[in-house]
Tab-separated table of C-alpha atoms in Angstrom:
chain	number	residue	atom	x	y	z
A	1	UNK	CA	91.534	95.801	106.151
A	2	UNK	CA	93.781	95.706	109.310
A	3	UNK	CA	94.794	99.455	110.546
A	4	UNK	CA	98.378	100.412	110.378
A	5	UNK	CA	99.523	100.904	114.566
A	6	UNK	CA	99.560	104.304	115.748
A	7	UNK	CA	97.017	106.180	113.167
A	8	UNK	CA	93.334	106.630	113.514
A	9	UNK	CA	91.013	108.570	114.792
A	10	UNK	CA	89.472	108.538	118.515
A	11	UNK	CA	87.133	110.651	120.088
A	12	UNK	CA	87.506	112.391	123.720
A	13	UNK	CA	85.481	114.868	125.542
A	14	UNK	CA	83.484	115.688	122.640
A	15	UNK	CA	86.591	116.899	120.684
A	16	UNK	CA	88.270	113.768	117.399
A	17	UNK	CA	91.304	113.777	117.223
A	18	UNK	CA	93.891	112.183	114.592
A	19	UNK	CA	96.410	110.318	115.798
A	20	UNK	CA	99.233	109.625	113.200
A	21	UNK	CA	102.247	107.760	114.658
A	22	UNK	CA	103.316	109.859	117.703
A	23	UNK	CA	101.419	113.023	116.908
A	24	UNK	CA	98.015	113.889	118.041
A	25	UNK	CA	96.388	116.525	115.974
A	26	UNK	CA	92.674	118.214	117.058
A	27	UNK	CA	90.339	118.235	114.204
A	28	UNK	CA	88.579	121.080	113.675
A	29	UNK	CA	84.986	122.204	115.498
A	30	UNK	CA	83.123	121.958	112.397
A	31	UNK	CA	84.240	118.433	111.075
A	32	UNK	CA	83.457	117.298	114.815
A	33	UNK	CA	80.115	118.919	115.072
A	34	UNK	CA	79.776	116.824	111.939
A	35	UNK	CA	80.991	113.313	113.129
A	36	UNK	CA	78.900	113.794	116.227
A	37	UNK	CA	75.632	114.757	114.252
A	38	UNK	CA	76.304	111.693	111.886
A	39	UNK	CA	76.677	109.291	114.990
A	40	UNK	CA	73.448	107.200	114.068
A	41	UNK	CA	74.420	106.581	110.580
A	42	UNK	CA	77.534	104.262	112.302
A	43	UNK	CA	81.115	104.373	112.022
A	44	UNK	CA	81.534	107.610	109.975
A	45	UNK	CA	85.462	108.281	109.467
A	46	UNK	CA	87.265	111.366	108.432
A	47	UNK	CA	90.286	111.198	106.060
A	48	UNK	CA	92.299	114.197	104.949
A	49	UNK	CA	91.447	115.070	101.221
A	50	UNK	CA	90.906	117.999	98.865
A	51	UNK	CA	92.165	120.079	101.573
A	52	UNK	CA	89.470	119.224	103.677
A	53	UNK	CA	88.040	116.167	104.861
A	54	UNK	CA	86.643	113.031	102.387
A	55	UNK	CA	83.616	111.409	105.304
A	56	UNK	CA	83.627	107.349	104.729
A	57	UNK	CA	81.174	104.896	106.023
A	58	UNK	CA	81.859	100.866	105.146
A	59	UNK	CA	84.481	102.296	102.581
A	60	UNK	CA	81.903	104.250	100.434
A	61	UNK	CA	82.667	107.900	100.776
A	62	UNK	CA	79.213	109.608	101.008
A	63	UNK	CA	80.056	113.208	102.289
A	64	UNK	CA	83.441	116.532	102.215
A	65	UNK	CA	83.867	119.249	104.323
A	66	UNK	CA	86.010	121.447	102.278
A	67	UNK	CA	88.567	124.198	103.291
A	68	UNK	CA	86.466	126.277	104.022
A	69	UNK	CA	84.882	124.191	105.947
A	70	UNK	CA	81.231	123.756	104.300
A	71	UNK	CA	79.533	120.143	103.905
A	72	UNK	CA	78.934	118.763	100.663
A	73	UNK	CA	76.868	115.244	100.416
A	74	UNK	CA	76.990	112.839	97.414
A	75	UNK	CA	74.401	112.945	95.312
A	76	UNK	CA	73.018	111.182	91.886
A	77	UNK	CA	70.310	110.650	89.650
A	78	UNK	CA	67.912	109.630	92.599
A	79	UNK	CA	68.615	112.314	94.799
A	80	UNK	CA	70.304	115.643	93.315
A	81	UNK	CA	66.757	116.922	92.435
A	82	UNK	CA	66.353	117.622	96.079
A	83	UNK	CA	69.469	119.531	96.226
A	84	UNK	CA	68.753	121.483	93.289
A	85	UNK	CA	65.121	122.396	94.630
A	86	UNK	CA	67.290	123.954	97.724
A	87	UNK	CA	69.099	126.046	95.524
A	88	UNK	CA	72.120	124.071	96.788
A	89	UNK	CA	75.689	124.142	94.470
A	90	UNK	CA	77.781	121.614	93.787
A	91	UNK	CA	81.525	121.295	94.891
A	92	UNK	CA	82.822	121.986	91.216
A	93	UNK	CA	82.337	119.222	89.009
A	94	UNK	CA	81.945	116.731	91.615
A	95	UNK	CA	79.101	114.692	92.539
A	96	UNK	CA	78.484	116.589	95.713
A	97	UNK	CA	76.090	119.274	96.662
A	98	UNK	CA	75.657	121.606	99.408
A	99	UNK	CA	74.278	120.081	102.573
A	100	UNK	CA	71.470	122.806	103.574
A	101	UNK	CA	72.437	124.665	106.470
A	102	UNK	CA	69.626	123.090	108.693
A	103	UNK	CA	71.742	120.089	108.638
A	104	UNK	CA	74.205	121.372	110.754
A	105	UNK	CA	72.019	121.502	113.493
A	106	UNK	CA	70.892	118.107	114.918
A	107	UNK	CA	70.509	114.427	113.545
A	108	UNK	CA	66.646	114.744	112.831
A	109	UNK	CA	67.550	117.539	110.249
A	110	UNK	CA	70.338	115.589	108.489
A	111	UNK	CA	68.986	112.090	108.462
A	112	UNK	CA	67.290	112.117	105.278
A	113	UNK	CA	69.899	114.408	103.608
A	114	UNK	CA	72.777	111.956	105.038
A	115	UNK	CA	70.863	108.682	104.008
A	116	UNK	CA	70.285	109.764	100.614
A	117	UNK	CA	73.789	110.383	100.591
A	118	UNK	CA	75.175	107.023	101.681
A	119	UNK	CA	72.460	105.319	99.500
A	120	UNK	CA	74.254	107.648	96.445
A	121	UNK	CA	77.561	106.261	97.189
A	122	UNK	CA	76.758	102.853	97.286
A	123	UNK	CA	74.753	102.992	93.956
A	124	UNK	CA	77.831	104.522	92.852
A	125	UNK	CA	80.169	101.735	94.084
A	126	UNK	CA	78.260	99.015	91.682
């Protein structure tokens, strides 16, 4: 669907920042340390939800970053168990667990953890 002029998102020197009709507004480090780790997976966006951010690829939202700002990736039958195993808690009674803290760190550690979670929100979508 077309984007509305003057709002989106665009990246520059290493900081994202949301641009909503004249006002440009930095996100924060942690939701762009995010974004830049999930680079390979695509065109990962950001959009302001649950006082935090909702993280959308192809219109399936796979991933939040809360207010406090902690990752949370979507998970379901085929994947939770993996969570669970990493004593990792869900974002209350959502779908989404707690992205272990490994993650954080580089693309190699949150590939699988990010792929299950896009694969859980497209089996979700059907």
């Amino acid at each position: 669907r077309p984007r509305r002029p003057g709002r989106g998102y665009i990246r520059e020197s290493g900081s994202i920042l949301h641009v909503v009709g004249m006002g440009v507004k930095r996100i924060g480090t942690v939701v762009t340390n995010v974004l830049n780790i999930l680079t390979p997976l695509g065109d990962v966006r950001p959009k302001r939800m649950f006082g935090g951010y909702g993280l959308f690829l192809e219109g399936s939202m796979f991933a939040l970053i809360n207010k406090n700002d902690e990752l949370y990736l979507k998970a379901d039958d085929e994947n939770k168990d993996a969570f669970i195993a990493r004593g990792s808690g869900t974002h209350g009674k959502m779908p989404y667990y707690a992205a272990p803290a490994e993650t954080l760190e580089s693309w190699e550690e949150m590939e699988s953890w990010a792929n299950g979670a896009v694969e859980a929100a497209r089996r979700g979508k059907k």
